[in-house]
Amino acid sequence: MKEGKVLVRFRLNGKPVETFTKPNDTLLNLLRRNLGITSVKRGCEVGECGACTVLLDGNPVVSCLILAPTVEGKEITTIEGISKEGELHPLQQAFIKAGAVQCGFCTPGMILTAKALLDKNPNPSLREIKEAIQGNLCRCTGYTKIIQAIQLASKEIKSSCISD
Amino acid sequence: MLPRFEYVKPDRLEEALSFLDMHSNESRIIAGGTDLLVKMREGKTRPLWVVDLSGIREFGGVELKSETISIGPLATIREVEESPLIRDKAPMLSAALKEFAFWQIKNMATLGGNLCNASPASDLATPLLALSSKLRFLSLRGERIIPIDDFFLGPGETAIRQDEILAEILIPTPKSKLWAFNKLGKRSAHVLSIVNVAAAMEISQDRCEDLHLALGSVAPKPVRAKGVENYLKNAALSDKQIWEASKKVVNDIDPISDLRASAEYRKEMSVKLTEKSIKDAMDRGKT
Ligand SMILES: Cc1cc2nc3c(=O)[nH]c(=O)nc-3n(C[C@H](O)[C@H](O)[C@H](O)COP(=O)(O)OP(=O)(O)OC[C@H]3O[C@@H](n4cnc5c(N)ncnc54)[C@H](O)[C@@H]3O)c2cc1C
Ligand code: FES
Ligand code: FES
């Protein structure tokens, strides 16, 4: 063990990561500073805006309130991890198509939460979508286009399942 | 940046208890971290050690032990909200947790952390009070079980001792199917409740046999409304009687004015939500 540092091993977007962290660092800092994943945004840092959302073992969490050493053995997914073989995830495509991105600050977190929703519930109702993204604040879009994008992606995913 | 501390993660319960025994003054347990990290960032708490309990297996999960529902302190809000056992045996708790924060926080926040944080606005404390829950603590010195009514002492203050871990939440399986939970907040996910009310009731031949009523956000700690409970005990449940009983709630509460609402508004809303909760609970008997 290095002086005052903790070794932490976890999977990031499917690949094993082994790194030292300060015991008092957050997962947000570890991802942005040590690992260069700046798609995870630093917003309020008190758990309220959702800009720092990542998936932890498939579930959305706010990385600003997670202590870095506590992710030992976990699977972390960021927006970089959801496209497959260079092709954007249906949600990413739907966000572009529906014009659901303005400044883009909320977008990575929003898409990750939406992905967790569609993974659990491929056919969510309007209410279920609204409930799921309650913790992801967007200051630009007024949410309408974001919700449309999630509905569009849900349709795309279903139809691609049928054609497979 | 968080203040400097060292991190320990005991793998076994005995290790955790010994560590807390030796370092009780300088350490803080971390569960979901949703309260602790905010407090550390604000400099409100500066532990030398942060003790992660997540390696201790027996602290998770929800199960039925004879007639008692047992919840591990590390069970998350979402786990408990979605537990089929809780939905079946203690639907009031599922309903209350549905209104709790939002998805990300629900995945992280634990029941044990919520109780030990002792916010007067906790959305968990009121249903657990109305359900006559008990809490089990462990330390090297042994085990202690207390009713939740004796646990909260004031904002952030509880009866837990520094070397103790909250080890289990025990809920006697409710006999009655009559319950209600009502929360008033400007936007339930983001704003702490202005007042929340939990009611559990038993009725026999249109008379109130038993009522357990608890309120949050309207006193320095979550409270039972004994005045209302006693007033209605064995009383006929007419609209007038319920209204008279509900007015008694002001004697059980001591609200403050803050950014979210004035004390006067909280008093008025406590009366209204008490009345609504009693009626909502009764309505469940009609279907
Ligand atoms: C954005 C946001 C929204 C929120 N919304 C709500 C809401 O709607 N309703 C609500 O009630 N709360 C809300 N909270 C508060 C918070 O999420 C809850 O209180 C949560 O349940 C705390 O649990 P935790 O596991 O995160 O606790 P932690 O932060 O890990 O711990 C809290 C305290 O309890 C102690 N502790 C934890 N576990 C134990 C144990 N087993 N034994 C002894 N001590 C222990 C810790 O040392 C610490 O002092 C919100 C918080 C945030 C950031
Ligand atoms: S930065 Fe984490 S929720 Fe705002
Ligand atoms: S697009 Fe700007 S915050 Fe959502």
Coordinates of C-alpha atoms and ligand atoms in Angstrom, one line a residue:
Chain A
M1 CA 0.0 0.0 0.0
K2 CA 1.3 3.4 -1.0
E3 CA 1.4 6.1 1.8
G4 CA -2.2 7.2 2.4
K5 CA -3.5 5.6 -0.7
V6 CA -5.9 2.8 -1.3
L7 CA -5.7 0.3 -4.1
V8 CA -9.0 -0.1 -5.9
R9 CA -9.9 -2.6 -8.5
F10 CA -13.1 -2.6 -10.5
R11 CA -14.4 -2.9 -14.0
L12 CA -14.9 0.2 -16.0
N13 CA -16.9 -0.2 -19.2
G14 CA -16.2 -3.9 -19.2
K15 CA -12.4 -3.6 -18.8
P16 CA -10.5 -4.2 -15.5
V17 CA -9.0 -1.2 -13.9
E18 CA -6.5 -1.1 -11.1
T19 CA -5.6 2.2 -9.6
F20 CA -4.6 4.0 -6.4
T21 CA -7.0 6.5 -4.9
K22 CA -6.9 8.8 -2.0
P23 CA -9.2 7.4 0.7
N24 CA -11.1 10.7 0.7
D25 CA -11.7 11.0 -3.0
T26 CA -15.0 10.6 -4.7
L27 CA -15.7 8.3 -7.6
L28 CA -16.4 11.4 -9.6
N29 CA -12.9 12.7 -9.0
L30 CA -11.3 9.3 -9.6
L31 CA -13.1 9.0 -13.0
R32 CA -12.4 12.6 -14.2
R33 CA -8.9 13.2 -12.8
N34 CA -7.2 9.8 -12.6
L35 CA -8.9 8.1 -15.5
G36 CA -9.7 11.0 -17.8
I37 CA -13.4 10.2 -18.1
T38 CA -14.7 13.8 -18.4
S39 CA -18.1 12.8 -19.7
V40 CA -19.0 12.3 -16.1
K41 CA -19.9 15.9 -15.2
R42 CA -19.2 17.8 -12.1
G43 CA -22.4 19.8 -11.2
C44 CA -23.7 20.4 -7.7
E45 CA -21.5 17.8 -5.9
V46 CA -24.3 17.2 -3.4
G47 CA -26.3 14.6 -5.1
E48 CA -29.0 16.8 -6.5
C49 CA -28.4 17.4 -10.2
G50 CA -27.6 14.0 -11.6
A51 CA -24.9 15.3 -14.0
C52 CA -22.4 12.9 -12.5
T53 CA -24.6 9.8 -12.9
V54 CA -22.9 6.5 -13.7
L55 CA -24.2 3.0 -13.6
L56 CA -23.0 0.9 -10.7
D57 CA -23.7 -2.8 -11.4
G58 CA -26.3 -1.6 -13.9
N59 CA -28.1 0.9 -11.5
P60 CA -27.8 4.7 -11.8
V61 CA -26.0 6.3 -8.9
V62 CA -24.5 9.8 -8.4
S63 CA -20.7 9.5 -8.4
C64 CA -20.2 12.7 -6.4
L65 CA -21.5 10.9 -3.3
I66 CA -19.6 7.7 -3.7
L67 CA -16.3 7.2 -2.0
A68 CA -13.8 6.0 -4.5
P69 CA -12.4 3.0 -2.4
T70 CA -16.0 1.6 -2.1
V71 CA -16.2 0.6 -5.7
E72 CA -13.8 -2.2 -5.2
G73 CA -15.1 -5.2 -7.2
K74 CA -17.9 -3.3 -8.8
E75 CA -18.8 -2.7 -12.5
I76 CA -19.0 0.9 -13.5
T77 CA -20.5 2.1 -16.8
T78 CA -20.1 5.6 -18.2
I79 CA -21.4 6.9 -21.6
E80 CA -18.2 5.6 -23.3
G81 CA -19.3 2.1 -22.4
I82 CA -22.7 1.9 -24.1
S83 CA -21.8 2.1 -27.8
K84 CA -21.0 -1.2 -29.4
E85 CA -18.3 -1.6 -32.0
G86 CA -18.2 2.0 -32.8
E87 CA -22.0 2.3 -33.3
L88 CA -23.9 4.6 -31.1
H89 CA -26.4 3.1 -28.7
P90 CA -30.1 3.4 -29.9
L91 CA -30.6 6.0 -27.0
Q92 CA -27.7 8.1 -28.3
Q93 CA -29.1 8.0 -31.8
A94 CA -32.6 8.8 -30.6
F95 CA -31.3 11.8 -28.6
I96 CA -29.7 13.2 -31.8
K97 CA -32.8 12.5 -33.9
A98 CA -35.2 14.0 -31.4
G99 CA -33.0 17.1 -30.9
A100 CA -32.8 16.3 -27.1
V101 CA -29.4 17.8 -26.7
Q102 CA -28.8 21.5 -26.2
C103 CA -25.7 22.4 -24.1
G104 CA -25.2 18.7 -23.5
F105 CA -24.1 19.0 -19.8
C106 CA -26.9 16.7 -18.6
T107 CA -26.8 14.4 -21.6
P108 CA -24.4 11.6 -20.5
G109 CA -26.1 11.2 -17.1
M110 CA -29.5 11.4 -18.7
I111 CA -28.8 8.7 -21.2
L112 CA -27.2 6.4 -18.6
T113 CA -30.3 6.7 -16.4
A114 CA -32.5 6.1 -19.5
K115 CA -30.4 3.0 -20.4
A116 CA -30.8 1.5 -16.9
L117 CA -34.6 2.1 -17.3
L118 CA -34.9 0.5 -20.7
D119 CA -32.7 -2.4 -19.6
K120 CA -35.2 -3.2 -16.8
N121 CA -38.3 -2.1 -18.5
P122 CA -38.1 -2.0 -22.4
N123 CA -41.5 -0.5 -22.7
P124 CA -41.9 2.2 -20.0
S125 CA -45.0 4.4 -19.8
L126 CA -44.7 8.2 -19.9
R127 CA -45.0 8.2 -16.1
E128 CA -42.3 5.6 -15.6
I129 CA -40.0 7.6 -17.8
K130 CA -40.7 10.8 -15.9
E131 CA -40.1 9.0 -12.6
A132 CA -36.9 7.5 -13.8
I133 CA -35.3 10.8 -14.8
Q134 CA -36.5 12.8 -11.9
G135 CA -32.9 13.0 -10.6
N136 CA -31.4 14.2 -13.8
L137 CA -31.8 18.0 -14.1
C138 CA -31.8 19.6 -17.5
R139 CA -31.7 23.4 -17.6
C140 CA -32.1 23.7 -21.4
T141 CA -34.6 21.5 -23.0
G142 CA -37.7 21.5 -20.8
Y143 CA -37.6 17.6 -20.9
T144 CA -40.1 17.2 -23.7
K145 CA -37.6 16.2 -26.3
I146 CA -35.7 14.1 -23.9
I147 CA -38.8 12.1 -23.1
Q148 CA -39.6 11.8 -26.8
A149 CA -36.0 10.5 -27.4
I150 CA -36.4 7.8 -24.7
Q151 CA -39.7 6.8 -26.2
L152 CA -38.2 6.6 -29.7
A153 CA -35.2 4.5 -28.4
S154 CA -37.7 2.2 -26.7
K155 CA -39.4 1.6 -30.0
E156 CA -36.1 1.2 -31.9
I157 CA -34.8 -1.4 -29.4
K158 CA -38.1 -3.3 -29.6
S159 CA -38.2 -3.4 -33.4
S160 CA -34.5 -4.4 -33.6
C161 CA -35.2 -7.3 -31.1
I162 CA -38.0 -8.5 -33.4
S163 CA -35.9 -8.3 -36.6
D164 CA -33.0 -10.2 -34.9
Chain B
M1 CA -12.6 18.1 -1.7
L2 CA -13.5 16.0 1.3
P3 CA -11.5 16.5 4.5
R4 CA -8.7 14.0 5.0
F5 CA -9.5 10.6 6.6
E6 CA -8.4 7.0 6.4
Y7 CA -10.7 4.3 5.0
V8 CA -11.2 0.8 6.6
K9 CA -13.5 -2.0 5.4
P10 CA -13.8 -4.8 7.9
D11 CA -14.8 -8.1 6.4
R12 CA -16.4 -9.5 9.5
L13 CA -18.7 -8.2 12.1
E14 CA -16.3 -8.9 15.0
E15 CA -13.6 -6.8 13.2
A16 CA -16.0 -3.9 12.8
L17 CA -17.1 -4.0 16.4
S18 CA -13.5 -4.2 17.7
F19 CA -12.5 -1.3 15.5
L20 CA -15.3 0.8 16.7
D21 CA -14.5 -0.1 20.2
M22 CA -11.0 1.2 19.9
H23 CA -11.7 4.2 17.7
S24 CA -15.3 5.1 18.6
N25 CA -14.7 8.9 18.9
E26 CA -12.7 9.3 15.7
S27 CA -14.7 7.1 13.4
R28 CA -17.8 7.3 11.3
I29 CA -19.6 4.5 9.7
I30 CA -20.4 4.8 6.0
A31 CA -23.4 3.0 4.5
G32 CA -24.7 4.7 1.3
G33 CA -22.8 7.9 2.0
T34 CA -25.6 10.2 0.8
D35 CA -25.8 12.0 4.1
L36 CA -22.2 11.5 5.3
L37 CA -20.5 12.8 2.1
V38 CA -22.6 15.9 2.1
K39 CA -21.9 16.5 5.8
M40 CA -18.1 15.9 5.3
R41 CA -18.1 18.3 2.4
E42 CA -19.8 20.9 4.4
G43 CA -17.2 20.3 7.2
K44 CA -20.0 19.3 9.7
T45 CA -18.2 16.1 10.5
R46 CA -14.4 15.4 10.4
P47 CA -13.8 11.7 11.2
L48 CA -10.2 10.3 11.2
W49 CA -11.6 7.0 10.1
V50 CA -14.4 6.1 7.8
V51 CA -15.6 2.6 8.4
D52 CA -17.3 0.8 5.4
L53 CA -19.8 -1.8 6.5
S54 CA -20.5 -3.2 3.1
G55 CA -18.3 -6.2 3.6
I56 CA -20.5 -7.5 6.3
R57 CA -23.0 -9.9 4.6
E58 CA -25.5 -10.3 7.4
F59 CA -26.3 -6.6 7.2
G60 CA -28.2 -6.7 4.0
G61 CA -31.6 -8.0 2.9
V62 CA -35.2 -8.3 4.1
E63 CA -36.7 -11.4 5.6
L64 CA -39.6 -12.7 7.7
K65 CA -38.6 -14.2 11.0
S66 CA -41.7 -15.9 12.4
E67 CA -44.0 -12.9 12.8
T68 CA -41.4 -10.2 12.6
I69 CA -40.1 -8.5 9.4
S70 CA -36.3 -8.1 9.7
I71 CA -34.5 -5.5 7.6
G72 CA -30.7 -5.3 7.5
P73 CA -29.3 -1.8 8.1
L74 CA -27.6 -1.8 4.7
A75 CA -30.7 -2.6 2.7
T76 CA -31.3 0.2 0.3
I77 CA -34.4 2.3 -0.1
R78 CA -35.1 0.8 -3.5
E79 CA -34.5 -2.8 -2.3
V80 CA -37.0 -2.3 0.5
E81 CA -39.5 -0.4 -1.6
E82 CA -39.5 -3.1 -4.2
S83 CA -39.4 -6.1 -1.8
P84 CA -42.4 -8.4 -2.4
L85 CA -42.4 -9.2 1.3
I86 CA -42.6 -5.6 2.3
R87 CA -45.3 -4.9 -0.4
D88 CA -47.3 -7.8 1.0
K89 CA -46.8 -7.4 4.8
A90 CA -46.0 -3.7 5.3
P91 CA -47.4 -1.9 2.2
M92 CA -47.3 1.4 4.1
L93 CA -43.5 1.3 4.1
S94 CA -43.3 0.6 0.3
A95 CA -45.7 3.5 -0.3
A96 CA -43.6 5.9 1.9
L97 CA -40.3 4.8 0.2
K98 CA -41.9 5.4 -3.2
E99 CA -42.0 9.1 -2.4
F100 CA -38.4 9.1 -1.3
A101 CA -35.9 11.2 -3.3
F102 CA -35.3 9.8 -6.8
W103 CA -33.8 6.7 -8.5
Q104 CA -30.0 7.4 -8.0
I105 CA -30.4 8.2 -4.3
K106 CA -32.7 5.3 -3.7
N107 CA -30.1 2.9 -5.1
M108 CA -27.5 4.3 -2.7
A109 CA -29.3 5.4 0.5
T110 CA -29.8 2.7 3.2
L111 CA -32.4 2.4 5.9
G112 CA -29.8 2.3 8.6
G113 CA -28.1 5.4 7.4
N114 CA -31.4 7.3 7.2
L115 CA -32.3 6.4 10.8
C116 CA -28.9 7.1 12.2
N117 CA -28.8 10.5 10.4
A118 CA -31.9 11.4 12.4
S119 CA -33.3 14.1 10.1
P120 CA -36.6 15.4 11.5
A121 CA -37.8 15.3 7.9
S122 CA -37.0 11.6 7.4
D123 CA -39.6 9.8 5.2
L124 CA -38.7 6.5 6.8
A125 CA -39.0 7.4 10.4
T126 CA -42.7 8.1 10.3
P127 CA -43.8 4.8 8.9
L128 CA -41.5 2.9 11.2
L129 CA -42.9 4.8 14.2
A130 CA -46.5 4.1 13.1
L131 CA -45.5 0.4 12.7
S132 CA -44.1 0.1 16.2
S133 CA -40.7 -0.9 15.0
K134 CA -37.8 -1.9 17.1
L135 CA -34.0 -1.4 16.5
R136 CA -31.3 -3.8 17.4
F137 CA -27.8 -2.5 18.2
L138 CA -24.5 -4.4 18.5
S139 CA -21.2 -3.5 20.2
L140 CA -18.4 -5.4 21.8
R141 CA -20.3 -5.1 25.0
G142 CA -23.3 -7.0 23.6
E143 CA -26.7 -6.4 22.1
R144 CA -29.4 -3.9 22.8
I145 CA -33.0 -3.7 21.4
I146 CA -35.1 -0.5 21.9
P147 CA -38.4 0.7 20.5
I148 CA -38.0 3.2 17.8
D149 CA -40.0 5.7 19.9
D150 CA -37.0 6.0 22.2
F151 CA -34.4 6.3 19.4
F152 CA -34.7 9.9 18.1
L153 CA -33.6 12.6 20.5
G154 CA -33.4 15.7 18.3
P155 CA -32.0 16.8 14.9
G156 CA -29.1 14.5 14.2
E157 CA -29.2 13.1 17.7
T158 CA -30.1 9.5 18.6
A159 CA -29.9 7.0 21.4
I160 CA -27.1 5.1 19.6
R161 CA -23.8 4.9 21.5
Q162 CA -20.5 5.7 19.8
D163 CA -19.2 2.1 19.7
E164 CA -22.5 0.7 18.5
I165 CA -23.7 -0.4 15.1
L166 CA -27.4 -0.4 14.2
A167 CA -27.7 -4.0 13.2
E168 CA -31.3 -4.7 12.5
I169 CA -34.7 -3.0 12.0
L170 CA -37.6 -5.2 13.4
I171 CA -41.2 -4.6 12.3
P172 CA -43.9 -6.7 13.9
T173 CA -46.1 -7.9 11.0
P174 CA -49.0 -5.4 11.1
K175 CA -52.3 -7.0 12.0
S176 CA -54.4 -4.3 10.4
K177 CA -54.7 -3.7 6.7
L178 CA -55.7 -0.1 7.3
W179 CA -52.9 2.4 6.7
A180 CA -52.0 5.7 5.0
F181 CA -48.9 7.7 4.2
N182 CA -49.1 11.3 3.1
K183 CA -46.2 13.6 2.3
L184 CA -46.5 17.3 1.5
G185 CA -43.5 18.8 -0.3
K186 CA -43.3 21.2 -3.2
R187 CA -41.8 18.7 -5.5
S188 CA -41.6 15.4 -3.7
A189 CA -38.4 14.2 -5.3
H190 CA -36.2 17.2 -4.6
V191 CA -37.7 19.0 -1.6
L192 CA -37.7 17.5 1.9
S193 CA -41.2 17.1 3.2
I194 CA -42.9 20.1 4.7
V195 CA -44.9 17.5 6.7
N196 CA -45.4 13.8 6.4
V197 CA -47.9 11.6 8.2
A198 CA -48.1 7.8 8.6
A199 CA -51.1 6.1 10.1
A200 CA -51.9 2.5 11.0
M201 CA -55.3 1.7 12.3
E202 CA -57.6 -1.0 13.6
I203 CA -61.3 -0.6 13.4
S204 CA -64.0 -2.8 14.9
Q205 CA -67.7 -2.1 14.3
D206 CA -67.1 1.5 13.2
R207 CA -65.1 2.3 16.3
C208 CA -61.4 3.0 16.4
E209 CA -59.8 0.1 18.2
D210 CA -56.2 1.3 17.8
L211 CA -54.5 4.1 16.0
H212 CA -50.8 4.7 15.5
L213 CA -50.1 8.1 14.0
A214 CA -46.6 9.6 13.4
L215 CA -45.5 12.9 11.8
G216 CA -42.3 14.1 10.4
S217 CA -40.8 17.6 9.7
V218 CA -43.0 19.3 12.4
A219 CA -40.8 18.8 15.5
P220 CA -37.1 18.5 16.3
K221 CA -37.6 14.8 15.8
P222 CA -40.2 12.5 14.1
V223 CA -43.1 12.2 16.6
R224 CA -46.0 10.0 17.5
A225 CA -49.3 11.9 17.9
K226 CA -50.4 10.4 21.2
G227 CA -53.0 13.1 21.7
V228 CA -54.8 12.2 18.6
E229 CA -54.4 8.4 19.2
N230 CA -55.8 8.6 22.7
Y231 CA -58.7 10.9 21.7
L232 CA -59.9 8.4 19.1
K233 CA -59.3 5.3 21.1
N234 CA -62.7 3.4 21.2
A235 CA -64.4 6.4 19.7
A236 CA -67.0 6.3 16.9
L237 CA -65.5 7.4 13.7
S238 CA -67.8 10.1 12.5
D239 CA -66.5 13.0 10.4
K240 CA -66.9 15.4 13.3
Q241 CA -65.0 13.1 15.7
I242 CA -62.2 12.7 13.3
W243 CA -61.9 16.4 12.8
E244 CA -61.9 17.1 16.5
A245 CA -59.2 14.4 17.0
S246 CA -57.1 15.8 14.1
K247 CA -57.1 19.3 15.7
K248 CA -55.4 17.7 18.8
V249 CA -52.3 17.1 16.7
V250 CA -51.0 20.6 17.4
N251 CA -50.3 19.6 21.0
D252 CA -48.0 16.8 19.8
I253 CA -45.9 18.9 17.4
D254 CA -43.6 21.8 17.6
P255 CA -42.9 23.1 14.1
I256 CA -40.4 25.7 13.1
S257 CA -40.4 28.2 10.3
D258 CA -37.8 27.7 7.6
L259 CA -37.2 28.2 3.9
R260 CA -39.7 25.5 3.1
A261 CA -42.7 26.6 5.2
S262 CA -43.8 28.7 8.1
A263 CA -44.6 27.1 11.5
E264 CA -48.2 28.3 11.1
Y265 CA -48.6 26.6 7.7
R266 CA -47.0 23.4 9.1
K267 CA -49.5 23.4 12.0
E268 CA -52.5 23.8 9.6
M269 CA -51.2 21.2 7.2
S270 CA -50.5 18.8 10.1
V271 CA -54.2 18.9 11.1
K272 CA -55.4 18.5 7.5
L273 CA -53.0 15.7 6.7
T274 CA -53.9 13.9 9.9
E275 CA -57.5 14.1 9.0
K276 CA -56.8 12.9 5.5
S277 CA -54.6 10.1 6.7
I278 CA -57.2 8.7 9.1
K279 CA -59.8 8.8 6.4
D280 CA -57.5 7.3 3.8
A281 CA -56.7 4.4 6.2
M282 CA -60.5 3.9 6.9
D283 CA -61.1 3.9 3.1
R284 CA -58.9 0.9 2.7
G285 CA -61.3 -1.1 4.8
K286 CA -64.1 -0.3 2.4
T287 CA -62.7 -1.9 -0.7
Ligands
LIG1 C1 -30.5 14.5 -3.2 C2 -30.9 13.9 -1.9 C3 -32.2 13.7 -1.7 C4 -32.7 13.1 -0.5 N1 -34.0 12.9 -0.3 C5 -34.5 12.3 0.8 C6 -35.9 12.1 1.0 O1 -36.7 12.3 0.1 N2 -36.3 11.6 2.2 C7 -35.4 11.3 3.2 O2 -35.8 10.8 4.3 N3 -34.0 11.5 3.1 C8 -33.6 12.0 1.9 N4 -32.2 12.2 1.7 C9 -31.3 11.9 2.8 C10 -30.5 10.6 2.7 O3 -30.5 10.1 1.4 C11 -31.1 9.5 3.6 O4 -31.1 9.9 4.9 C12 -30.3 8.2 3.4 O5 -31.2 7.1 3.8 C13 -29.1 8.0 4.3 O6 -28.6 6.7 4.2 P1 -27.1 6.4 3.7 O7 -26.9 4.9 3.6 O8 -26.7 7.2 2.5 O9 -26.3 7.0 5.0 P2 -24.8 7.4 5.3 O10 -24.6 8.8 4.7 O11 -23.9 6.4 4.8 O12 -24.9 7.5 6.8 C14 -25.6 8.5 7.5 C15 -25.2 8.5 9.0 O13 -25.6 7.3 9.6 C16 -24.5 6.6 10.2 N5 -24.7 5.2 10.0 C17 -25.0 4.6 8.8 N6 -25.3 3.3 8.9 C18 -25.1 3.0 10.3 C19 -25.2 1.8 11.1 N7 -25.6 0.6 10.5 N8 -25.0 1.9 12.4 C20 -24.6 3.1 12.9 N9 -24.5 4.2 12.2 C21 -24.7 4.2 10.9 C22 -23.3 7.2 9.5 O14 -22.1 7.2 10.3 C23 -23.7 8.6 9.2 O15 -23.6 9.4 10.4 C24 -31.7 12.8 0.5 C25 -30.4 13.0 0.3 C26 -29.9 13.5 -0.9 C27 -28.5 13.7 -1.2
FES2 S1 -22.7 16.6 -9.3 FE1 -23.4 14.7 -8.5 S2 -25.5 15.0 -8.4 FE2 -24.8 17.0 -9.0
FES3 S1 -29.1 20.1 -22.5 FE1 -28.3 21.6 -21.3 S2 -28.7 20.9 -19.3 FE2 -29.7 19.5 -20.5

